[in-house]
Amino acid sequence: MLKRSVIFNLLIMLLLAAGLLYLFFTSLNKITNHGLETKVPNMVGKNLKVVMQELKDLGFQVNVDSTYKSYRDPLEVLFQEPEVGSIVKVGRTIFLTVNKKAIPSISMPNLVNLSFRNALLTMQSYRLAMGDTIYKPDVAAGAVLEMLINGHHLNPGTPIPYGSKIDLVVGEGLTEERDVPNLIGLSWAEAKSLLETQGLTYNILWDGMIEDTMGAIIYQQTPEAINELDFKNTILIGDMMDLRIMQSPSADLIQKNMPGSKKLLGYDSSSVEEEVINEQPVAVIAPTIENTDKTKPKADLNRKQKINQANTKTSSPIVNEKPIGSIPKKDKPKEAPKKDKSAPPPVKQNTDHISNEFE
């Protein structure tokens, strides 16, 4: 009796299992939408709102991702998976990649001093577009000198729109020469404009307190416009000049740093004044001729006095001191008066300046 009940229960379990399997396999077609297939439509280039409505009408599920391309419209479908024309079951998930609605920003990478080829690879990795290439004379041939966006200078780290066009200034080497400009005494605003016109670069050293940058004065430069032999110096276009700038340098400091050979000779403003003074004529006064000969007529004495007066009028200005470098002239010795035999002999006088108390 027990054996019959066990066998009966086993048969019932087998029947139940077979029934469940039959129901599962018969309902599998409905669960998997077997036989319900359709083609995937083309959604690339369409707006996301239109695509979403179309896919829902066809019974598809949608998964959306986004990226950005500057040359595509916002929310435009850029990519789809599965591809156009694929046969899929109804209800399958369709993956879409659309263009972002707002332009994202990225930090500008530093491309300066990189080679042109490495700069292009870096821009591609940051999804930046290559704009114009501007060549400029510089010692670093083939290297990136400057980055530009819309014609304006661009510093590394500046937030810029994703996919922006970047212009690169690239060095082409130094080939052409020109005369070195003389910037001594010019303001920084004037010198900067002249350097940019000449195609030269610069390195600046500021001295002292600077209140007005553009109004500060350049008092020294390297290389100089004229060398020690007073010949013009030349410089390659794109080469660098070293400049020292001060707010208000003295006139003596500017004159001291003027190019040429004069500063090697100690040339300055004070020496100019000394040279002008030294070049003025120094009047030489003729010695006064005394009438020591009492026997000469009075007319000769009057003639000599007139000569002395004429010399005094022509000498300008009158200098009482003896001129420098002149040899003093000795007075002519006095001639002894002729003896008159008819007259009595003169009394002998003492010509010694020492007192007679010692005699």
mmCIF file of C-alpha atoms in Angstrom:
data_model
loop_
_atom_site.group_PDB
_atom_site.id
_atom_site.type_symbol
_atom_site.label_atom_id
_atom_site.label_comp_id
_atom_site.label_asym_id
_atom_site.label_seq_id
_atom_site.Cartn_x
_atom_site.Cartn_y
_atom_site.Cartn_z
ATOM 1 C CA MET A 1 0.000 0.000 0.000
ATOM 2 C CA LEU A 2 2.835 2.282 0.857
ATOM 3 C CA LYS A 3 4.600 1.543 -2.427
ATOM 4 C CA ARG A 4 1.487 2.498 -4.410
ATOM 5 C CA SER A 5 1.201 5.845 -2.669
ATOM 6 C CA VAL A 6 4.876 6.709 -3.344
ATOM 7 C CA ILE A 7 4.605 5.810 -7.001
ATOM 8 C CA PHE A 8 1.415 7.796 -7.309
ATOM 9 C CA ASN A 9 3.017 10.890 -5.844
ATOM 10 C CA LEU A 10 5.966 10.608 -8.176
ATOM 11 C CA LEU A 11 3.673 10.414 -11.157
ATOM 12 C CA ILE A 12 1.824 13.500 -10.049
ATOM 13 C CA MET A 13 5.107 15.438 -9.637
ATOM 14 C CA LEU A 14 6.252 14.393 -13.085
ATOM 15 C CA LEU A 15 2.984 15.506 -14.608
ATOM 16 C CA LEU A 16 3.204 18.865 -12.869
ATOM 17 C CA ALA A 17 6.786 19.375 -14.060
ATOM 18 C CA ALA A 18 5.877 18.495 -17.618
ATOM 19 C CA GLY A 19 2.973 20.904 -17.518
ATOM 20 C CA LEU A 20 5.122 23.710 -16.222
ATOM 21 C CA LEU A 21 7.725 23.101 -18.899
ATOM 22 C CA TYR A 22 5.073 23.140 -21.563
ATOM 23 C CA LEU A 23 3.639 26.397 -20.319
ATOM 24 C CA PHE A 24 7.112 27.966 -20.138
ATOM 25 C CA PHE A 25 8.116 27.067 -23.671
ATOM 26 C CA THR A 26 4.754 28.000 -25.097
ATOM 27 C CA SER A 27 4.877 31.421 -23.424
ATOM 28 C CA LEU A 28 8.575 31.991 -24.300
ATOM 29 C CA ASN A 29 7.716 33.383 -27.711
ATOM 30 C CA LYS A 30 5.513 35.997 -26.130
ATOM 31 C CA ILE A 31 8.119 36.830 -23.480
ATOM 32 C CA THR A 32 10.962 37.264 -26.025
ATOM 33 C CA ASN A 33 8.781 38.727 -28.779
ATOM 34 C CA HIS A 34 9.849 35.918 -31.008
ATOM 35 C CA GLY A 35 8.981 36.736 -34.560
ATOM 36 C CA LEU A 36 8.362 40.425 -33.778
ATOM 37 C CA GLU A 37 11.316 42.053 -35.590
ATOM 38 C CA THR A 38 11.828 45.382 -37.255
ATOM 39 C CA LYS A 39 14.514 47.483 -38.946
ATOM 40 C CA VAL A 40 16.356 50.198 -37.067
ATOM 41 C CA PRO A 41 15.564 53.579 -38.652
ATOM 42 C CA ASN A 42 18.150 56.265 -39.438
ATOM 43 C CA MET A 43 18.339 58.710 -36.536
ATOM 44 C CA VAL A 44 21.715 60.413 -37.184
ATOM 45 C CA GLY A 45 21.362 64.138 -37.893
ATOM 46 C CA LYS A 46 17.889 64.400 -36.346
ATOM 47 C CA ASN A 47 16.910 66.303 -33.226
ATOM 48 C CA LEU A 48 16.722 64.236 -30.053
ATOM 49 C CA LYS A 49 13.076 65.095 -29.347
ATOM 50 C CA VAL A 50 11.953 63.850 -32.758
ATOM 51 C CA VAL A 51 14.013 60.660 -32.425
ATOM 52 C CA MET A 52 12.677 59.857 -28.952
ATOM 53 C CA GLN A 53 9.090 60.062 -30.106
ATOM 54 C CA GLU A 54 9.780 57.907 -33.176
ATOM 55 C CA LEU A 55 11.551 55.162 -31.219
ATOM 56 C CA LYS A 56 8.827 54.990 -28.580
ATOM 57 C CA ASP A 57 6.225 54.541 -31.303
ATOM 58 C CA LEU A 58 8.259 51.593 -32.616
ATOM 59 C CA GLY A 59 8.513 50.085 -29.132
ATOM 60 C CA PHE A 60 12.233 50.638 -28.570
ATOM 61 C CA GLN A 61 13.967 51.630 -25.372
ATOM 62 C CA VAL A 62 16.452 54.545 -25.587
ATOM 63 C CA ASN A 63 19.781 55.171 -23.793
ATOM 64 C CA VAL A 64 21.297 58.637 -24.462
ATOM 65 C CA ASP A 65 24.925 59.802 -24.107
ATOM 66 C CA SER A 66 26.433 63.154 -25.131
ATOM 67 C CA THR A 67 29.566 64.757 -26.521
ATOM 68 C CA TYR A 68 30.334 68.050 -28.211
ATOM 69 C CA LYS A 69 31.243 69.082 -31.739
ATOM 70 C CA SER A 70 31.390 72.761 -32.585
ATOM 71 C CA TYR A 71 30.184 72.254 -36.158
ATOM 72 C CA ARG A 72 26.974 70.331 -35.218
ATOM 73 C CA ASP A 73 23.669 71.640 -33.861
ATOM 74 C CA PRO A 74 22.737 71.289 -30.188
ATOM 75 C CA LEU A 75 20.922 67.990 -29.325
ATOM 76 C CA GLU A 76 21.646 66.619 -32.787
ATOM 77 C CA VAL A 77 22.090 62.823 -32.946
ATOM 78 C CA LEU A 78 25.729 62.102 -33.820
ATOM 79 C CA PHE A 79 25.867 58.318 -33.486
ATOM 80 C CA GLN A 80 23.484 55.364 -33.026
ATOM 81 C CA GLU A 81 23.839 51.695 -32.075
ATOM 82 C CA PRO A 82 22.639 49.391 -33.692
ATOM 83 C CA GLU A 83 23.387 50.838 -37.092
ATOM 84 C CA VAL A 84 20.825 51.931 -39.624
ATOM 85 C CA GLY A 85 18.924 49.017 -41.261
ATOM 86 C CA SER A 86 19.768 46.408 -38.613
ATOM 87 C CA ILE A 87 17.016 43.823 -37.878
ATOM 88 C CA VAL A 88 16.225 43.833 -34.172
ATOM 89 C CA LYS A 89 13.394 42.702 -31.979
ATOM 90 C CA VAL A 90 10.811 45.127 -30.846
ATOM 91 C CA GLY A 91 11.588 46.577 -27.423
ATOM 92 C CA ARG A 92 15.353 46.437 -27.763
ATOM 93 C CA THR A 93 17.415 49.331 -26.325
ATOM 94 C CA ILE A 94 18.809 51.789 -28.858
ATOM 95 C CA PHE A 95 21.977 53.692 -27.820
ATOM 96 C CA LEU A 96 22.250 57.283 -29.043
ATOM 97 C CA THR A 97 25.080 59.866 -28.831
ATOM 98 C CA VAL A 98 23.889 63.462 -29.185
ATOM 99 C CA ASN A 99 25.609 66.847 -29.358
ATOM 100 C CA LYS A 100 25.545 68.812 -26.114
ATOM 101 C CA LYS A 101 23.164 71.722 -25.841
ATOM 102 C CA ALA A 102 25.601 74.000 -23.930
ATOM 103 C CA ILE A 103 29.204 74.444 -24.997
ATOM 104 C CA PRO A 104 31.499 72.922 -22.336
ATOM 105 C CA SER A 105 34.733 74.586 -21.263
ATOM 106 C CA ILE A 106 38.178 73.078 -20.968
ATOM 107 C CA SER A 107 41.486 74.397 -19.636
ATOM 108 C CA MET A 108 43.835 75.444 -22.412
ATOM 109 C CA PRO A 109 46.950 73.237 -22.478
ATOM 110 C CA ASN A 110 50.405 74.814 -22.726
ATOM 111 C CA LEU A 111 51.698 74.445 -26.267
ATOM 112 C CA VAL A 112 54.432 77.107 -26.080
ATOM 113 C CA ASN A 113 57.979 75.786 -26.719
ATOM 114 C CA LEU A 114 56.607 72.514 -28.091
ATOM 115 C CA SER A 115 57.411 71.471 -31.621
ATOM 116 C CA PHE A 116 54.664 72.063 -34.156
ATOM 117 C CA ARG A 117 54.010 68.326 -34.526
ATOM 118 C CA ASN A 118 53.722 67.723 -30.767
ATOM 119 C CA ALA A 119 51.424 70.727 -30.471
ATOM 120 C CA LEU A 120 49.069 69.212 -33.077
ATOM 121 C CA LEU A 121 48.956 65.886 -31.202
ATOM 122 C CA THR A 122 48.187 67.657 -27.927
ATOM 123 C CA MET A 123 45.374 69.650 -29.551
ATOM 124 C CA GLN A 124 43.837 66.463 -30.935
ATOM 125 C CA SER A 125 43.838 64.835 -27.513
ATOM 126 C CA TYR A 126 41.998 67.882 -26.094
ATOM 127 C CA ARG A 127 39.551 67.908 -29.022
ATOM 128 C CA LEU A 128 40.720 71.326 -30.188
ATOM 129 C CA ALA A 129 40.569 72.398 -33.823
ATOM 130 C CA MET A 130 43.631 73.695 -35.666
ATOM 131 C CA GLY A 131 43.263 77.242 -36.972
ATOM 132 C CA ASP A 132 45.818 79.341 -38.855
ATOM 133 C CA THR A 133 49.590 78.898 -38.684
ATOM 134 C CA ILE A 134 51.550 82.149 -38.465
ATOM 135 C CA TYR A 135 55.314 82.049 -39.014
ATOM 136 C CA LYS A 136 57.506 84.578 -37.209
ATOM 137 C CA PRO A 137 61.291 85.088 -37.324
ATOM 138 C CA ASP A 138 62.766 83.578 -34.163
ATOM 139 C CA VAL A 139 65.820 81.615 -33.084
ATOM 140 C CA ALA A 140 63.572 78.666 -32.113
ATOM 141 C CA ALA A 141 62.768 77.405 -35.606
ATOM 142 C CA GLY A 142 59.757 75.051 -35.736
ATOM 143 C CA ALA A 143 58.707 75.717 -32.121
ATOM 144 C CA VAL A 144 55.390 77.196 -30.987
ATOM 145 C CA LEU A 145 55.935 80.787 -29.819
ATOM 146 C CA GLU A 146 52.398 81.913 -29.055
ATOM 147 C CA MET A 147 48.795 80.665 -28.938
ATOM 148 C CA LEU A 148 45.923 82.769 -30.319
ATOM 149 C CA ILE A 149 42.130 82.491 -30.224
ATOM 150 C CA ASN A 150 40.071 84.833 -32.391
ATOM 151 C CA GLY A 151 43.218 86.915 -32.948
ATOM 152 C CA HIS A 152 43.909 87.436 -29.216
ATOM 153 C CA HIS A 153 46.761 86.097 -27.078
ATOM 154 C CA LEU A 154 45.861 82.948 -25.132
ATOM 155 C CA ASN A 155 47.563 81.970 -21.870
ATOM 156 C CA PRO A 156 47.882 78.339 -20.707
ATOM 157 C CA GLY A 157 45.145 77.323 -18.257
ATOM 158 C CA THR A 158 42.555 79.777 -19.621
ATOM 159 C CA PRO A 159 39.028 78.259 -19.855
ATOM 160 C CA ILE A 160 38.010 78.042 -23.517
ATOM 161 C CA PRO A 161 35.024 76.497 -25.293
ATOM 162 C CA TYR A 162 35.404 72.829 -26.155
ATOM 163 C CA GLY A 163 36.404 72.326 -29.793
ATOM 164 C CA SER A 164 37.666 75.892 -30.296
ATOM 165 C CA LYS A 165 39.962 76.796 -33.185
ATOM 166 C CA ILE A 166 43.447 77.701 -31.992
ATOM 167 C CA ASP A 167 45.921 79.709 -34.088
ATOM 168 C CA LEU A 168 49.622 78.985 -33.544
ATOM 169 C CA VAL A 169 52.580 81.333 -34.020
ATOM 170 C CA VAL A 170 55.585 79.232 -35.074
ATOM 171 C CA GLY A 171 59.240 80.292 -35.317
ATOM 172 C CA GLU A 172 60.861 80.124 -38.753
ATOM 173 C CA GLY A 173 64.472 80.830 -37.750
ATOM 174 C CA LEU A 174 66.646 83.923 -38.149
ATOM 175 C CA THR A 175 67.761 84.907 -41.624
ATOM 176 C CA GLU A 176 67.397 88.674 -42.141
ATOM 177 C CA GLU A 177 69.465 91.353 -40.403
ATOM 178 C CA ARG A 178 68.760 94.991 -39.619
ATOM 179 C CA ASP A 179 70.428 97.818 -37.703
ATOM 180 C CA VAL A 180 70.041 97.813 -33.927
ATOM 181 C CA PRO A 181 67.686 100.659 -32.936
ATOM 182 C CA ASN A 182 68.826 103.162 -30.298
ATOM 183 C CA LEU A 183 66.243 103.011 -27.492
ATOM 184 C CA ILE A 184 68.182 104.994 -24.868
ATOM 185 C CA GLY A 185 66.040 107.858 -23.560
ATOM 186 C CA LEU A 186 62.764 106.541 -25.052
ATOM 187 C CA SER A 187 59.715 105.691 -22.961
ATOM 188 C CA TRP A 188 58.679 102.051 -22.752
ATOM 189 C CA ALA A 189 55.561 102.763 -24.843
ATOM 190 C CA GLU A 190 57.665 104.237 -27.671
ATOM 191 C CA ALA A 191 60.316 101.506 -27.454
ATOM 192 C CA LYS A 192 57.750 98.687 -27.432
ATOM 193 C CA SER A 193 56.057 100.031 -30.553
ATOM 194 C CA LEU A 194 59.446 100.353 -32.296
ATOM 195 C CA LEU A 195 60.531 96.825 -31.329
ATOM 196 C CA GLU A 196 57.281 95.313 -32.619
ATOM 197 C CA THR A 197 57.704 97.220 -35.877
ATOM 198 C CA GLN A 198 61.293 95.945 -36.236
ATOM 199 C CA GLY A 199 60.237 92.344 -35.448
ATOM 200 C CA LEU A 200 62.472 92.096 -32.353
ATOM 201 C CA THR A 201 61.788 90.461 -29.003
ATOM 202 C CA TYR A 202 62.860 91.834 -25.636
ATOM 203 C CA ASN A 203 63.807 90.961 -22.075
ATOM 204 C CA ILE A 204 63.058 93.683 -19.510
ATOM 205 C CA LEU A 205 64.698 94.438 -16.149
ATOM 206 C CA TRP A 206 62.859 97.059 -14.079
ATOM 207 C CA ASP A 207 64.984 99.155 -11.706
ATOM 208 C CA GLY A 208 63.637 101.045 -8.691
ATOM 209 C CA MET A 209 60.040 102.048 -8.032
ATOM 210 C CA ILE A 210 57.893 102.044 -11.184
ATOM 211 C CA GLU A 211 54.803 104.255 -11.025
ATOM 212 C CA ASP A 212 53.952 104.506 -14.728
ATOM 213 C CA THR A 213 55.045 101.457 -16.710
ATOM 214 C CA MET A 214 54.469 102.881 -20.177
ATOM 215 C CA GLY A 215 56.081 106.199 -19.222
ATOM 216 C CA ALA A 216 59.253 104.682 -17.712
ATOM 217 C CA ILE A 217 62.513 105.485 -19.517
ATOM 218 C CA ILE A 218 65.042 103.066 -21.008
ATOM 219 C CA TYR A 219 68.551 103.945 -19.832
ATOM 220 C CA GLN A 220 70.547 100.895 -20.994
ATOM 221 C CA GLN A 221 70.267 98.311 -23.772
ATOM 222 C CA THR A 222 72.162 95.272 -25.047
ATOM 223 C CA PRO A 223 73.253 95.134 -27.832
ATOM 224 C CA GLU A 224 73.965 98.799 -28.374
ATOM 225 C CA ALA A 225 73.125 100.683 -31.555
ATOM 226 C CA ILE A 226 76.769 101.720 -32.115
ATOM 227 C CA ASN A 227 79.887 99.831 -31.072
ATOM 228 C CA GLU A 228 83.102 101.199 -29.530
ATOM 229 C CA LEU A 229 84.466 102.028 -32.992
ATOM 230 C CA ASP A 230 81.337 104.073 -33.817
ATOM 231 C CA PHE A 231 80.111 101.511 -36.370
ATOM 232 C CA LYS A 232 76.454 100.432 -36.422
ATOM 233 C CA ASN A 233 75.621 97.082 -34.838
ATOM 234 C CA THR A 234 73.250 94.677 -36.609
ATOM 235 C CA ILE A 235 70.775 92.185 -35.196
ATOM 236 C CA LEU A 236 68.821 89.302 -36.709
ATOM 237 C CA ILE A 237 65.085 89.849 -37.038
ATOM 238 C CA GLY A 238 63.370 87.976 -34.207
ATOM 239 C CA ASP A 239 66.409 88.092 -31.917
ATOM 240 C CA MET A 240 66.160 89.369 -28.336
ATOM 241 C CA MET A 241 67.315 92.666 -26.817
ATOM 242 C CA ASP A 242 67.991 93.160 -23.076
ATOM 243 C CA LEU A 243 66.576 96.415 -21.708
ATOM 244 C CA ARG A 244 66.971 98.150 -18.339
ATOM 245 C CA ILE A 245 64.189 100.585 -17.473
ATOM 246 C CA MET A 246 63.861 103.180 -14.707
ATOM 247 C CA GLN A 247 61.018 105.554 -13.920
ATOM 248 C CA SER A 248 63.037 108.808 -14.052
ATOM 249 C CA PRO A 249 66.744 108.263 -14.753
ATOM 250 C CA SER A 250 69.031 111.288 -14.534
ATOM 251 C CA ALA A 251 70.319 113.026 -17.639
ATOM 252 C CA ASP A 252 73.880 112.079 -16.689
ATOM 253 C CA LEU A 253 72.921 108.372 -16.489
ATOM 254 C CA ILE A 254 71.260 108.484 -19.916
ATOM 255 C CA GLN A 255 74.210 110.343 -21.428
ATOM 256 C CA LYS A 256 76.653 107.896 -19.848
ATOM 257 C CA ASN A 257 74.933 104.918 -21.529
ATOM 258 C CA MET A 258 74.649 106.484 -24.962
ATOM 259 C CA PRO A 259 76.213 104.198 -27.596
ATOM 260 C CA GLY A 260 79.564 104.817 -29.210
ATOM 261 C CA SER A 261 83.132 105.479 -28.175
ATOM 262 C CA LYS A 262 82.636 108.716 -26.260
ATOM 263 C CA LYS A 263 81.750 106.985 -23.000
ATOM 264 C CA LEU A 264 85.060 105.091 -23.134
ATOM 265 C CA LEU A 265 86.813 108.449 -23.024
ATOM 266 C CA GLY A 266 84.874 109.577 -19.956
ATOM 267 C CA TYR A 267 82.532 111.746 -22.006
ATOM 268 C CA ASP A 268 79.765 113.353 -19.957
ATOM 269 C CA SER A 269 77.955 116.660 -19.578
ATOM 270 C CA SER A 270 80.493 118.127 -17.156
ATOM 271 C CA SER A 271 83.341 117.435 -19.553
ATOM 272 C CA VAL A 272 81.399 119.228 -22.266
ATOM 273 C CA GLU A 273 81.234 122.382 -20.140
ATOM 274 C CA GLU A 274 84.921 122.142 -19.349
ATOM 275 C CA GLU A 275 85.726 121.777 -23.030
ATOM 276 C CA VAL A 276 83.666 124.846 -23.877
ATOM 277 C CA ILE A 277 85.392 126.892 -21.178
ATOM 278 C CA ASN A 278 88.847 125.720 -22.216
ATOM 279 C CA GLU A 279 88.149 126.577 -25.830
ATOM 280 C CA GLN A 280 87.478 130.250 -24.974
ATOM 281 C CA PRO A 281 90.476 132.540 -25.857
ATOM 282 C CA VAL A 282 92.496 133.779 -22.888
ATOM 283 C CA ALA A 283 93.686 137.362 -23.225
ATOM 284 C CA VAL A 284 97.391 137.918 -22.803
ATOM 285 C CA ILE A 285 98.250 141.397 -21.521
ATOM 286 C CA ALA A 286 101.389 142.919 -22.836
ATOM 287 C CA PRO A 287 103.687 144.083 -20.051
ATOM 288 C CA THR A 288 103.667 147.780 -19.322
ATOM 289 C CA ILE A 289 106.705 149.516 -20.649
ATOM 290 C CA GLU A 290 107.971 152.109 -18.247
ATOM 291 C CA ASN A 291 109.808 155.113 -19.433
ATOM 292 C CA THR A 292 113.118 154.413 -17.798
ATOM 293 C CA ASP A 293 115.060 156.473 -20.190
ATOM 294 C CA LYS A 294 114.562 160.077 -19.156
ATOM 295 C CA THR A 295 116.520 161.264 -22.117
ATOM 296 C CA LYS A 296 113.934 159.927 -24.675
ATOM 297 C CA PRO A 297 111.479 162.426 -25.922
ATOM 298 C CA LYS A 298 107.976 162.651 -24.459
ATOM 299 C CA ALA A 299 106.364 161.789 -27.826
ATOM 300 C CA ASP A 300 107.795 158.271 -27.696
ATOM 301 C CA LEU A 301 106.292 157.762 -24.242
ATOM 302 C CA ASN A 302 102.860 158.869 -25.403
ATOM 303 C CA ARG A 303 103.053 156.459 -28.377
ATOM 304 C CA LYS A 304 103.783 153.517 -26.067
ATOM 305 C CA GLN A 305 100.849 154.430 -23.807
ATOM 306 C CA LYS A 306 98.504 154.432 -26.809
ATOM 307 C CA ILE A 307 99.736 150.975 -27.804
ATOM 308 C CA ASN A 308 99.044 149.705 -24.272
ATOM 309 C CA GLN A 309 95.530 151.174 -24.356
ATOM 310 C CA ALA A 310 94.844 149.521 -27.722
ATOM 311 C CA ASN A 311 96.000 146.141 -26.393
ATOM 312 C CA THR A 312 93.739 146.587 -23.361
ATOM 313 C CA LYS A 313 90.660 147.247 -25.530
ATOM 314 C CA THR A 314 91.209 144.224 -27.810
ATOM 315 C CA SER A 315 91.680 141.773 -24.933
ATOM 316 C CA SER A 316 88.304 140.546 -23.632
ATOM 317 C CA PRO A 317 87.776 139.604 -20.876
ATOM 318 C CA ILE A 318 90.706 141.125 -18.909
ATOM 319 C CA VAL A 319 92.376 138.562 -16.708
ATOM 320 C CA ASN A 320 94.553 139.951 -13.930
ATOM 321 C CA GLU A 321 96.207 136.630 -13.273
ATOM 322 C CA LYS A 322 98.952 135.260 -15.420
ATOM 323 C CA PRO A 323 97.622 132.878 -18.118
ATOM 324 C CA ILE A 324 98.082 129.195 -17.514
ATOM 325 C CA GLY A 325 100.940 127.734 -19.486
ATOM 326 C CA SER A 326 102.508 131.086 -20.401
ATOM 327 C CA ILE A 327 106.061 132.015 -19.433
ATOM 328 C CA PRO A 328 106.252 135.290 -17.517
ATOM 329 C CA LYS A 329 108.355 137.861 -19.237
ATOM 330 C CA LYS A 330 111.071 139.627 -17.342
ATOM 331 C CA ASP A 331 111.091 143.367 -17.230
ATOM 332 C CA LYS A 332 113.789 145.020 -19.259
ATOM 333 C CA PRO A 333 116.658 146.265 -17.111
ATOM 334 C CA LYS A 334 116.644 149.956 -16.503
ATOM 335 C CA GLU A 335 119.266 151.832 -18.458
ATOM 336 C CA ALA A 336 121.560 153.988 -16.426
ATOM 337 C CA PRO A 337 121.193 157.699 -17.199
ATOM 338 C CA LYS A 338 123.959 159.269 -19.083
ATOM 339 C CA LYS A 339 126.339 161.305 -16.986
ATOM 340 C CA ASP A 340 126.412 164.996 -17.491
ATOM 341 C CA LYS A 341 129.923 166.222 -16.919
ATOM 342 C CA SER A 342 128.792 169.771 -16.349
ATOM 343 C CA ALA A 343 126.448 168.823 -13.512
ATOM 344 C CA PRO A 344 127.737 168.011 -10.049
ATOM 345 C CA PRO A 345 127.894 164.300 -9.172
ATOM 346 C CA PRO A 346 124.696 162.983 -7.536
ATOM 347 C CA VAL A 347 124.653 162.064 -3.911
ATOM 348 C CA LYS A 348 125.067 158.299 -3.501
ATOM 349 C CA GLN A 349 121.970 156.750 -1.922
ATOM 350 C CA ASN A 350 121.589 153.411 -0.183
ATOM 351 C CA THR A 351 119.497 151.059 -2.351
ATOM 352 C CA ASP A 352 119.451 148.258 0.210
ATOM 353 C CA HIS A 353 116.011 147.613 1.757
ATOM 354 C CA ILE A 354 117.583 146.594 5.079
ATOM 355 C CA SER A 355 117.615 149.214 7.744
ATOM 356 C CA ASN A 356 120.821 151.267 8.136
ATOM 357 C CA GLU A 357 121.087 150.411 11.783
ATOM 358 C CA PHE A 358 123.203 147.376 10.832
ATOM 359 C CA GLU A 359 125.785 149.496 8.983
#
